Coordinates of C-alpha atoms in Angstrom, one line a residue:
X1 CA -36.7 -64.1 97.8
X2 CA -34.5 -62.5 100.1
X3 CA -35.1 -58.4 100.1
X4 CA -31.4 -57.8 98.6
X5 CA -32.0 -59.7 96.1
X6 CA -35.1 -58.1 95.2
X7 CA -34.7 -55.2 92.2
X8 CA -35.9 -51.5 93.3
X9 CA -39.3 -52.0 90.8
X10 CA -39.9 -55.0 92.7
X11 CA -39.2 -53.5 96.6
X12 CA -41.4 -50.6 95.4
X13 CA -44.2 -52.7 94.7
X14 CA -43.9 -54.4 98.2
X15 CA -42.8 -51.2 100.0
X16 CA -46.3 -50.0 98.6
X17 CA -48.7 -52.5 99.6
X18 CA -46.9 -52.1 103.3
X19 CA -45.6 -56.1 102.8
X20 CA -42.4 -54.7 104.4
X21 CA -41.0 -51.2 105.6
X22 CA -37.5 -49.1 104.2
X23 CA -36.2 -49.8 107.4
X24 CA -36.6 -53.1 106.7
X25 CA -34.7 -52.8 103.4
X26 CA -32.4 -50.6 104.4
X27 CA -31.4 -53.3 107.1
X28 CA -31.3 -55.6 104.8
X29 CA -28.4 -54.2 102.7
X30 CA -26.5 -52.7 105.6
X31 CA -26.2 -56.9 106.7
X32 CA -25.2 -57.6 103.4
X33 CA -22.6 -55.1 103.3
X34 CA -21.3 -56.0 106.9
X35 CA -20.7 -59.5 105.4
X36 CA -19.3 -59.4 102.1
X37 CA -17.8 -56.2 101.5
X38 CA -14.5 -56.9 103.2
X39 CA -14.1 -59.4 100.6
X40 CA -15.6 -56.9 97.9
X41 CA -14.3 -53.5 99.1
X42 CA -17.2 -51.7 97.2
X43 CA -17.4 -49.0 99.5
X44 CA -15.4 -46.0 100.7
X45 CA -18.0 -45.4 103.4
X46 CA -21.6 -46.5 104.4
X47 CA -23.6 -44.7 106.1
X48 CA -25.4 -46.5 108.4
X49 CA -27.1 -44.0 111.1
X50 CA -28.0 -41.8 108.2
X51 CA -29.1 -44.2 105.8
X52 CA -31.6 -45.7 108.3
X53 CA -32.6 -42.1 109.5
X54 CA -33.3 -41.6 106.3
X55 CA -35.7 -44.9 105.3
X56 CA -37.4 -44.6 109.0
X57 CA -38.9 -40.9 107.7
X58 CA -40.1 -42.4 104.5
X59 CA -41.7 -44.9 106.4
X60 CA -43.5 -41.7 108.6
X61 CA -44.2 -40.1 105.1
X62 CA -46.2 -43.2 103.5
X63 CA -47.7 -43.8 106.8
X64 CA -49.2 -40.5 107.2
X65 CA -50.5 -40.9 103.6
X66 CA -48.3 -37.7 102.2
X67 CA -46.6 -37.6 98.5
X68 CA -43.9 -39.5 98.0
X69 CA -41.0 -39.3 95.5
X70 CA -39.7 -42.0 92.9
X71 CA -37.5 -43.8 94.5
X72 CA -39.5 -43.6 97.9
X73 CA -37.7 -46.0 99.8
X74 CA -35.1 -48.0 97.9
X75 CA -31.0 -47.7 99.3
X76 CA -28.8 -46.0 96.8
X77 CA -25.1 -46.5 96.1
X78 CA -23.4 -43.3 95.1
X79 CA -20.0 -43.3 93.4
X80 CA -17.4 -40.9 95.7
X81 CA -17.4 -37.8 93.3
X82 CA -20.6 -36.4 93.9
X83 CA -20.3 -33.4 96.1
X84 CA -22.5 -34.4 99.6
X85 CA -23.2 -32.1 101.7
X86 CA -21.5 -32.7 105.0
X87 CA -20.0 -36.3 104.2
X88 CA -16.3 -36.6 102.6
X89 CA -16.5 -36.7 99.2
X90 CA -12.9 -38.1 98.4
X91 CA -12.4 -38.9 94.3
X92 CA -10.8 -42.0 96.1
X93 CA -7.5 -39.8 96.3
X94 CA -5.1 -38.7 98.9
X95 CA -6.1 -35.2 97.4
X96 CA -9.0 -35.1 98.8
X97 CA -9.0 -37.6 101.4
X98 CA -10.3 -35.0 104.1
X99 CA -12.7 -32.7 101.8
X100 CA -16.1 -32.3 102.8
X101 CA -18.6 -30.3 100.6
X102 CA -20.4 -27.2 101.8
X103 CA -23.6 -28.4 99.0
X104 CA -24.6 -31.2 97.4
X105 CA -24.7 -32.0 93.7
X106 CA -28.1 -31.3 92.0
X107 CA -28.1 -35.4 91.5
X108 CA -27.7 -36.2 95.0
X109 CA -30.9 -33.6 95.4
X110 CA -32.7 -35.4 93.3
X111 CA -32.2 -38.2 95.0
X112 CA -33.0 -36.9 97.9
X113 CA -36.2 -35.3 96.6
X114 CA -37.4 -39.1 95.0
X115 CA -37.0 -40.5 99.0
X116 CA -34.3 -42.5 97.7
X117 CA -31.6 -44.0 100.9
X118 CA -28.1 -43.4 100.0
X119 CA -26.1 -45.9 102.0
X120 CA -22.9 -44.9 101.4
X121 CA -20.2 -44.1 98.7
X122 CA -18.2 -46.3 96.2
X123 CA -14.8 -46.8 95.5
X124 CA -13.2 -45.8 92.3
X125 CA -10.2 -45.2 90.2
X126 CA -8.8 -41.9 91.6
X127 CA -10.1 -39.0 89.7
X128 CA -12.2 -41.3 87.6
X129 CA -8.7 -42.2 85.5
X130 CA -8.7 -45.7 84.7
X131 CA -10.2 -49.2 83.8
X132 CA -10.2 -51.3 86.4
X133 CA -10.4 -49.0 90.1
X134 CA -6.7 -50.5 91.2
X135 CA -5.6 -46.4 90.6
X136 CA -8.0 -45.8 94.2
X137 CA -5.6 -44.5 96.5
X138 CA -8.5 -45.3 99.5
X139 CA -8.3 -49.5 98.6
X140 CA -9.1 -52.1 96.2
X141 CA -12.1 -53.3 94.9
X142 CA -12.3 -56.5 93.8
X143 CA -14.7 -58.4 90.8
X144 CA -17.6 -60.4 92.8
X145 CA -17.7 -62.9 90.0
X146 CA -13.8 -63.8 91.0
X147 CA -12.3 -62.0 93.8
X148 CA -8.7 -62.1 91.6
X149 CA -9.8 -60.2 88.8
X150 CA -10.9 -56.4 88.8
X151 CA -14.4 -55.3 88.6
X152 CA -13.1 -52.9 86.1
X153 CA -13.3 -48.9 86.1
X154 CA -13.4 -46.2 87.2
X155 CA -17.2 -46.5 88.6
X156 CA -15.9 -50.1 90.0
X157 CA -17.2 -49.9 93.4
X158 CA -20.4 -48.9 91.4
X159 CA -20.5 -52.0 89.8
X160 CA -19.5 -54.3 92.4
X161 CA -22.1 -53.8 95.2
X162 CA -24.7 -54.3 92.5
X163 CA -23.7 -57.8 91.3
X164 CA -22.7 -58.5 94.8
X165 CA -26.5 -57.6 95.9
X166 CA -25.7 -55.1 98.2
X167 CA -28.0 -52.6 96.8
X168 CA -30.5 -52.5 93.8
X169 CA -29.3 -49.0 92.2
X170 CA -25.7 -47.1 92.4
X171 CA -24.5 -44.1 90.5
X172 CA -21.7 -44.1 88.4
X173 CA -20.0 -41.7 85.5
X174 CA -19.1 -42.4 82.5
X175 CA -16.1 -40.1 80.8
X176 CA -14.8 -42.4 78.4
X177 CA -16.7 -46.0 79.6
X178 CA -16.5 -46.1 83.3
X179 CA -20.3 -46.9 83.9
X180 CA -20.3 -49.3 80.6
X181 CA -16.6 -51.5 80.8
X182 CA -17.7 -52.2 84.5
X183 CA -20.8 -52.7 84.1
X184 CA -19.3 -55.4 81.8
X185 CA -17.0 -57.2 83.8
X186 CA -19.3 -57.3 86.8
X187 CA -22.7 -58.6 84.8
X188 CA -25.3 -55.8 85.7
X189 CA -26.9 -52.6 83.6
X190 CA -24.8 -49.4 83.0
X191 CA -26.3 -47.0 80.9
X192 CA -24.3 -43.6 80.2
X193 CA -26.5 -41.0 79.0
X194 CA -26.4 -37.9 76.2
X195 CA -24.2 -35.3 77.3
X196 CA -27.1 -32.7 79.1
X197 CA -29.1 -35.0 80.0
X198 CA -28.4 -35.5 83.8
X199 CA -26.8 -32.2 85.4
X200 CA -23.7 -32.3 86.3
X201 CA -23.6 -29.5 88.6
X202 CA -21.7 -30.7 92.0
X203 CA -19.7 -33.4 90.0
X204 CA -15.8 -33.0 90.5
X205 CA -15.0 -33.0 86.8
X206 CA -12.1 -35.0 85.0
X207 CA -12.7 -33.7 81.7
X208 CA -15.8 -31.6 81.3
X209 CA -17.0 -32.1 77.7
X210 CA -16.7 -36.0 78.3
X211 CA -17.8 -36.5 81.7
X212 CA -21.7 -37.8 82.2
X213 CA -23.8 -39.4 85.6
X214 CA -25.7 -42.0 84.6
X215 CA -27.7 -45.2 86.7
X216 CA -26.8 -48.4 87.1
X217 CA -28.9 -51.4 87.8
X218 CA -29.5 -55.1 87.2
X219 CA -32.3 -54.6 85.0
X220 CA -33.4 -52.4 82.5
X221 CA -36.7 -51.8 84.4
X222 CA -34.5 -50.4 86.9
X223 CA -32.2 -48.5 85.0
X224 CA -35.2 -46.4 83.3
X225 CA -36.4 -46.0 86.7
X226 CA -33.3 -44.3 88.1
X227 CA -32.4 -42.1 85.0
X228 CA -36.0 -41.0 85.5
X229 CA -35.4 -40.0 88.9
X230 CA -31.8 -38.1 87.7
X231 CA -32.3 -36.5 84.5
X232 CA -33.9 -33.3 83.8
X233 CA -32.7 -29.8 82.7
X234 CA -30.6 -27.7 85.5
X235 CA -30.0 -24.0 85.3
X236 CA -26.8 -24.8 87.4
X237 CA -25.1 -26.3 84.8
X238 CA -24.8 -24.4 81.9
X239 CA -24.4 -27.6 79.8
X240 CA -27.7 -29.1 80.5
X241 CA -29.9 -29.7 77.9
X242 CA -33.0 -27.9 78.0
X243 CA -35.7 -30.5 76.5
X244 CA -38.6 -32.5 78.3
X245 CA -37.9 -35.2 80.5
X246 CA -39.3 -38.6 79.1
X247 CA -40.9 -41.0 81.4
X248 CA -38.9 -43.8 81.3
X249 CA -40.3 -46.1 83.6
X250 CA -43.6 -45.9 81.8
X251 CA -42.3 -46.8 78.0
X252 CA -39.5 -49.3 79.0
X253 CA -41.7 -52.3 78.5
X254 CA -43.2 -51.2 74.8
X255 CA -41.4 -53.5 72.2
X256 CA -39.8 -51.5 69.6
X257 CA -41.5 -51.9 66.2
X258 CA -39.3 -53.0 62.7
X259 CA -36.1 -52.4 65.0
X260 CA -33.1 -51.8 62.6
X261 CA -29.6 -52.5 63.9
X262 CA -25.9 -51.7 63.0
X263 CA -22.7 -53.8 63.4
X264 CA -19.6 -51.7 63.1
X265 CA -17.6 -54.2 61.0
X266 CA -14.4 -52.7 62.4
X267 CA -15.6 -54.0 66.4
X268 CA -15.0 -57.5 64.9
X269 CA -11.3 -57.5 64.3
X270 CA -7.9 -57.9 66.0
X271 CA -8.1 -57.7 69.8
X272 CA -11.7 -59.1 69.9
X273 CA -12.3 -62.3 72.3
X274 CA -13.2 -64.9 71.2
X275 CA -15.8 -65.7 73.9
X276 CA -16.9 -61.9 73.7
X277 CA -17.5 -62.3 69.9
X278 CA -19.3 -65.6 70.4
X279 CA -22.0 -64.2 73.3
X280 CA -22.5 -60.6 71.5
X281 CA -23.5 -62.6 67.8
X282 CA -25.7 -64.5 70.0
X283 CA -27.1 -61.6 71.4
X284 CA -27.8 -59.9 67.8
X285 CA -29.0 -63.1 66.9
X286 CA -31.9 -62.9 69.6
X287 CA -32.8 -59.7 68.3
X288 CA -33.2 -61.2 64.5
X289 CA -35.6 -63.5 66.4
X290 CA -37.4 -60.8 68.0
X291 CA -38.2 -58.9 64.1
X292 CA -35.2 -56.7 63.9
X293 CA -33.0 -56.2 60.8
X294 CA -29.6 -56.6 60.8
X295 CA -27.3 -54.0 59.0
X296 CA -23.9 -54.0 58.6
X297 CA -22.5 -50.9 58.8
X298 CA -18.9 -48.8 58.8
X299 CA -17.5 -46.1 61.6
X300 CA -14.5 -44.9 59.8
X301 CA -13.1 -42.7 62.0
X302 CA -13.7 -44.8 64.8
X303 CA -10.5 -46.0 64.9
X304 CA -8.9 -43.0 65.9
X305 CA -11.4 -42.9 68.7
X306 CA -8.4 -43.6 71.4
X307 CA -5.9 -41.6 70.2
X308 CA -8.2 -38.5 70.0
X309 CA -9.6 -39.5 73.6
X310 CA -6.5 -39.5 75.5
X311 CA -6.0 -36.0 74.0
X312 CA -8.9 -34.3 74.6
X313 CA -9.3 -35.9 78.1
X314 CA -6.2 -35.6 79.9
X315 CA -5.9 -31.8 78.8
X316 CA -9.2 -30.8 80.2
X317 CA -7.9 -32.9 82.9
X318 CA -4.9 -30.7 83.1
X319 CA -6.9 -28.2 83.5
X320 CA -9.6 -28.9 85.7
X321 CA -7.0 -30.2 88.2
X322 CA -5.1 -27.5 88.5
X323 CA -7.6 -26.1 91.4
X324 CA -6.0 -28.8 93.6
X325 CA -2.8 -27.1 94.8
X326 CA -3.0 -27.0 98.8
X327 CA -4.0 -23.5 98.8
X328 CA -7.3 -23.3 96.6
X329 CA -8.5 -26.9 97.3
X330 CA -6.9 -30.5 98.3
X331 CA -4.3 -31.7 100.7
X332 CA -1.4 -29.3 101.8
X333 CA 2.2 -30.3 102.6
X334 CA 3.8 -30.3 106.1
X335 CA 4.9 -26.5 105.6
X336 CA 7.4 -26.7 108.3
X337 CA 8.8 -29.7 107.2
X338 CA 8.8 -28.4 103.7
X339 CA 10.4 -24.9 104.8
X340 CA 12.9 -26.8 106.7
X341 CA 14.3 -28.7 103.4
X342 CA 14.5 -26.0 101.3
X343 CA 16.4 -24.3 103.8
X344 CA 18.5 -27.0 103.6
X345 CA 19.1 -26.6 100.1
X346 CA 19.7 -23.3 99.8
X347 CA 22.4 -23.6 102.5
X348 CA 24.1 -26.7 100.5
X349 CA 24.1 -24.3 97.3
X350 CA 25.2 -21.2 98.8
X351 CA 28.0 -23.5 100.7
X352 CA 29.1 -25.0 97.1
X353 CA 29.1 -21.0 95.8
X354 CA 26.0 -22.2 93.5
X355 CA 24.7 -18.4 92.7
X356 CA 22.6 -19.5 89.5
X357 CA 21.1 -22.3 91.6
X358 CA 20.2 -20.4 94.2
X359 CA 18.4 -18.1 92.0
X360 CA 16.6 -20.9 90.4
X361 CA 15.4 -22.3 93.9
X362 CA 11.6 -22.5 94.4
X363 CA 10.1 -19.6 96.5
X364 CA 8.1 -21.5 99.7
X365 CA 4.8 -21.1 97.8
X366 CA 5.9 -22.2 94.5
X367 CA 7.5 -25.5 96.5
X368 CA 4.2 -25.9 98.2
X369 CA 2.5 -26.5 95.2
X370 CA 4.8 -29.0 93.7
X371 CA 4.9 -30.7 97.0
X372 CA 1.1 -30.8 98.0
X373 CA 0.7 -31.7 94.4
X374 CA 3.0 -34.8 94.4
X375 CA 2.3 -35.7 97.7
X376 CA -1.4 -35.7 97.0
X377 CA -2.3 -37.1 93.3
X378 CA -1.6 -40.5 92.2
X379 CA 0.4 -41.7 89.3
X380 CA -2.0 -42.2 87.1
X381 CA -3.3 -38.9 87.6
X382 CA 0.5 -37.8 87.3
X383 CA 0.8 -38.8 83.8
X384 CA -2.2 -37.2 82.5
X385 CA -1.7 -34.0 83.9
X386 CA 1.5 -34.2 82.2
X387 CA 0.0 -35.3 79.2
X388 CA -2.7 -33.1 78.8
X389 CA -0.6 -29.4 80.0
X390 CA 2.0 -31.3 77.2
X391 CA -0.7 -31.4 74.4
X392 CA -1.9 -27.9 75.5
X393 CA 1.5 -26.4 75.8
X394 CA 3.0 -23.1 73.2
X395 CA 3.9 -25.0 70.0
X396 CA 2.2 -28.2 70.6
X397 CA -2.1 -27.6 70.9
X398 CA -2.4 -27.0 67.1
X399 CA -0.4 -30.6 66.9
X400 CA -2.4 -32.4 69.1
X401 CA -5.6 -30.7 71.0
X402 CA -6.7 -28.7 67.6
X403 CA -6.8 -31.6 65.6
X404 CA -7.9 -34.1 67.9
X405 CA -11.1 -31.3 68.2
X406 CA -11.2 -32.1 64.1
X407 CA -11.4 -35.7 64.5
X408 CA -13.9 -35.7 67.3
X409 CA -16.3 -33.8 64.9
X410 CA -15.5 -36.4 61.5
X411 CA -16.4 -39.1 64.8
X412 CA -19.0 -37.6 65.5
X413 CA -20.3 -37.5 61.5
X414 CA -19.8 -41.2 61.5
X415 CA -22.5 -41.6 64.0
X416 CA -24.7 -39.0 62.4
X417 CA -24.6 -40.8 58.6
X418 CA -25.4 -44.5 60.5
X419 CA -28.5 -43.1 62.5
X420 CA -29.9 -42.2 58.9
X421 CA -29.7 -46.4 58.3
X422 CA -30.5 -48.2 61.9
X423 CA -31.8 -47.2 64.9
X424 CA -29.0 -48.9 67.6
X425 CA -25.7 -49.6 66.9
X426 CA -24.7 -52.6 68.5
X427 CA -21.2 -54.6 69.3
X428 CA -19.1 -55.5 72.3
X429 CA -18.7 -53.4 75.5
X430 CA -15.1 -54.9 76.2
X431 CA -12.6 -56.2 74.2
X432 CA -12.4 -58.5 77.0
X433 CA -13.8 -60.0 79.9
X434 CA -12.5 -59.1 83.5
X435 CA -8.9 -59.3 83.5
X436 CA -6.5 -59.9 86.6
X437 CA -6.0 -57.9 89.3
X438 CA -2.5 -56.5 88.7
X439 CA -2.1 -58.0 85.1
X440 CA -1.9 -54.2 83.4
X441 CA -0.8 -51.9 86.1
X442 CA 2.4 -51.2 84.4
X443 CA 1.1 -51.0 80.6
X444 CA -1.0 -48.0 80.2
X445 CA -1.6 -48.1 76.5
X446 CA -3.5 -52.0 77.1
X447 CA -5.3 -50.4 80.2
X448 CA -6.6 -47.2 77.9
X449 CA -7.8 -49.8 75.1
X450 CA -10.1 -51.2 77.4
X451 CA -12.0 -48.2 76.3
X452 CA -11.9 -49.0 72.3
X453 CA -15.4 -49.7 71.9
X454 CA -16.9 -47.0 74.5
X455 CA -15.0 -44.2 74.3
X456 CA -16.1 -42.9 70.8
X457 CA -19.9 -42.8 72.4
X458 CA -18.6 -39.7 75.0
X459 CA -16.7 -37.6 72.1
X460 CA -19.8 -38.2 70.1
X461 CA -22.1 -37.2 73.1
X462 CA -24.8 -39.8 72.6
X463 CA -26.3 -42.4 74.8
X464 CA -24.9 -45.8 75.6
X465 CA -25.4 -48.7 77.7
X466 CA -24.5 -51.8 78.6
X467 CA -26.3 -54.9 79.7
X468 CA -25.4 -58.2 80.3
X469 CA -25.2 -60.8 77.3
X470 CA -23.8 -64.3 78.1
X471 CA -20.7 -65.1 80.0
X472 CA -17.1 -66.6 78.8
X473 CA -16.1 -70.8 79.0
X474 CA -14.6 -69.2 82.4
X475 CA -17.7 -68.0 83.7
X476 CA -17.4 -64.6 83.5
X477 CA -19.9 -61.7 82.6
X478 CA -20.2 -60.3 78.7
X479 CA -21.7 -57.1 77.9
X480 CA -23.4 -55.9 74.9
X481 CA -22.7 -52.3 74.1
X482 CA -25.5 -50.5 72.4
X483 CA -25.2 -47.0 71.3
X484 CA -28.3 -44.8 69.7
X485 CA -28.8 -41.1 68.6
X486 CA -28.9 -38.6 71.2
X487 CA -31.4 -37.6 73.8
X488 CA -32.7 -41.6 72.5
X489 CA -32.1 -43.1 75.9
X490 CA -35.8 -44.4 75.8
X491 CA -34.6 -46.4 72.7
X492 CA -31.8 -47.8 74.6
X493 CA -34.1 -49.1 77.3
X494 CA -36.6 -50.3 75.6
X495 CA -34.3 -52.5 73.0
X496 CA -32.3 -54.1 76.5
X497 CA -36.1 -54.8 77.8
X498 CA -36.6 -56.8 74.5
X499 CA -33.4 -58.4 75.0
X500 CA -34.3 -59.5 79.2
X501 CA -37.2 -60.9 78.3
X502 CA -35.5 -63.3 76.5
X503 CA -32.9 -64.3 78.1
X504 CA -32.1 -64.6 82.0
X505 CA -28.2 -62.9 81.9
X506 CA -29.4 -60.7 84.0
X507 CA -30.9 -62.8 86.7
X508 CA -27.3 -64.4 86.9
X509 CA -25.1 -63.2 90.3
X510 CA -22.1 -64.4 91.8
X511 CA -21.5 -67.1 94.8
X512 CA -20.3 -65.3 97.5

């Protein structure tokens, strides 16, 4: 076996018993990079000197005998959001195309503090806003399993170096799907955790009671390993959970005893592939096999789930981007340029005897904003700041933002009542398998239900993952989405452990 094929539990064991160095890794997955990823476009940046800097002191640490962390070793993929200290940290946007952060997120320390080797940073839909990373203003990523089709969003470059073999473990975040959907289309392990679980202290937000970092993998053994390394409570962010830290890695591989588990009946209707349908019954199917009971179950509200999303989202959204103006953070307008054309207008009004217009003319700092803000975000990101300062604005927030707040909690009840019958909750990640590049660039409303199935789990705050369950007559990847209570992610892991054991999905990877 080729080292970048290996999985991280599996280089661990061999970096251990000294069969082969980090370096050594390390170089293995910078080659593989340097081949394929012009065909991929995966990454924003890799790291090379750094990277390799970093796996040759690991290699002086287990030498000279002294305590290593977690992840001692193994080359990371991080998606671009994560605040690094001294490396651009982009959101794949014009925005922030030149912003480099003066700390680093509490998850990039961790990773640090496990030895881990972060070889560079992922592309992704700008801002984390969309389903299938083509809203990157930095370049395209493209699906390994069929370089036409998207690898879907937003952690896409997450998702893509893994089933491309360019690295055993990449971080991605998940605000309405965007570790799950890719994970998904791409054929690895995505697993979004509760909200609290992982700190999210350093993370440029979208929309902060939605957005979560979570690990992804090709196998479960790997996933449990790198939430492991993640999670844990951070007095930095004031949402963290405070509660113990399970160990992961050391339960994922205990069967789960008189399993009980929920089909919504409401994920098998209209919309649903057919292929999809046909690989997750198979999937439940190998679970019956394995013990587990089968329940049929209701979400009632669940249906409401993307309606009450693209409220809640795009006006924190609104919000949280309103720090990017060219004068608190984010790209800045040519000033003289700018000063120069509204010269210009002001003399074409006074000239036409315009007195109201000229009155109503931007000052230069009010035109700087507008400018540097139009000049800098993207048009997705456009239309949900519009949305979301819409759905917030004087006459319209008890409307829209107060009761989608309402629904969110009777969503949230839903979830609460079906825990009391089954232990998972299990459908379809996707409605569909990996769609074409291009196919749904101009039709937002089919590019937000690529979410229908996921994004209920982030209003509802509990864990979810995804893990690879069969693949269409076409040959692409199907995910089954599995949802349990919160803080439950052990559960989670141990059922898609079950599930591997089984079957080989996993094992599967594209011809490149």
């Amino acid at each position: 076996m080729a080292l970048y094929e290996a999985s991280a539990t599996q280089l661990l064991s061999q970096l251990e018993s000294g069969e082969v160095t980090s370096v050594e890794v390390t170089k293995a997955c910078l080659d593989r990079i340097r081949q394929h990823d012009g065909a991929v476009g995966a990454f924003l940046k890799v790291m090379d000197e750094k990277a390799l800097a970093q796996a040759a002191e690991v290699d002086r640490k287990r030498k000279a005998g002294e305590e290593l962390g977690l992840l001692a070793g193994v080359p990371v993929a991080v998606k671009d959001l994560l605040c690094t200290e001294g490396e651009v940290t982009t959101c794949a946007s014009k925005m922030l195309k030149d912003f480099v952060p003066p700390y680093s997120s509490t998850v990039i320390k961790k990773l640090q503090a496990a030895d881990a080797v972060i070889v560079g940073k992922t592309n992704m839909d700008e801002f984390a806003m969309g389903g299938s990373t083509e809203n990157s203003a930095l370049g395209k990523t493209r699906n390994p399993w069929n370089t036409d089709l998207v690898p879907g969003g937003s952690s896409g470059g997450a998702a893509a170096c893994l089933a491309a073999q360019m690295v055993p473990l990449s971080i991605g975040t998940d605000t309405g799907g965007s570790i799950r959907q890719p994970a998904s289309f791409c054929g690895v392990v995505g697993l979004k955790p509760t909200y609290g679980r992982v700190s999210r202290f350093g993370l440029i937000a979208f929309a902060s009671s939605l957005d979560q970092i979570g690990p992804m993998a090709r196998t479960a053994e790997d996933t449990a390993l790198f939430l492991e390394a993640m999670s844990g409570h951070d007095p930095q962010d004031s949402t963290s959970a405070n509660v113990p830290c399970p160990l992961f890695s050391k339960t994922v591989d205990q069967p789960l005893e008189g399993l009980r588990i929920g089909l919504v009946k409401e994920h098998f209707g209209e919309g649903l592939d057919g292929d999809v349908e046909k690989a997750v019954r198979e999937a439940v199917s190998v679970y019956e096999k394995l013990g587990a009971k089968v329940v049929d179950i209701s979400l009632p509200h669940n249906k409401y789930g993307i309606a009450t999303y693209y409220i809640i989202a795009p006006s924190e959204a609104s919000s949280n981007l309103a720090r990017f103006d060219g004068a608190h953070y984010g790209h800045r307008c040519d000033e003289a340029t700018m000063l120069e054309e509204l010269q210009k207008e002001k003399d074409a009004l006074v000239a036409a005897g315009d007195e109201l217009g000229v009155k109503r003319m931007d000052t230069p700092l009010i035109r700087m904003y507008r400018q540097s803000r139009a000049e800098g975000f993207g048009p997705e990101v456009k239309r949900r700041i519009m949305l979301g300062t819409y759905t917030l604005s004087a006459g319209y927030y008890d409307a829209f933002y107060l009761k989608a707040l309402k629904v969110r909690r009777l969503i949230r009840e839903d979830y609460d009542k079906a825990f009391k019958t089954v232990d998972l909750i299990v459908g379809p990640t996707a409605p569909n398998p990996a769609f074409a590049a291009g196919s749904k660039t101009n039709d937002p409303l089919a590019m937000y239900l690529e979410d229908l199935y996921t994004v209920t789990a982030n209003l509802a705050g509990i864990p979810a993952m995804s893990i690879p369950c069969g693949f269409t007559s076409g040959g692409l990847p199907v995910g089954l989405h599995m949802q349990a209570p919160a803080l439950e992610e052990d559960r989670l892991l141990r059922a898609a452990y079950m599930f591997q054991k089984e079957t080989d999905w996993h094992a599967k990877t594209p011809s490149l």
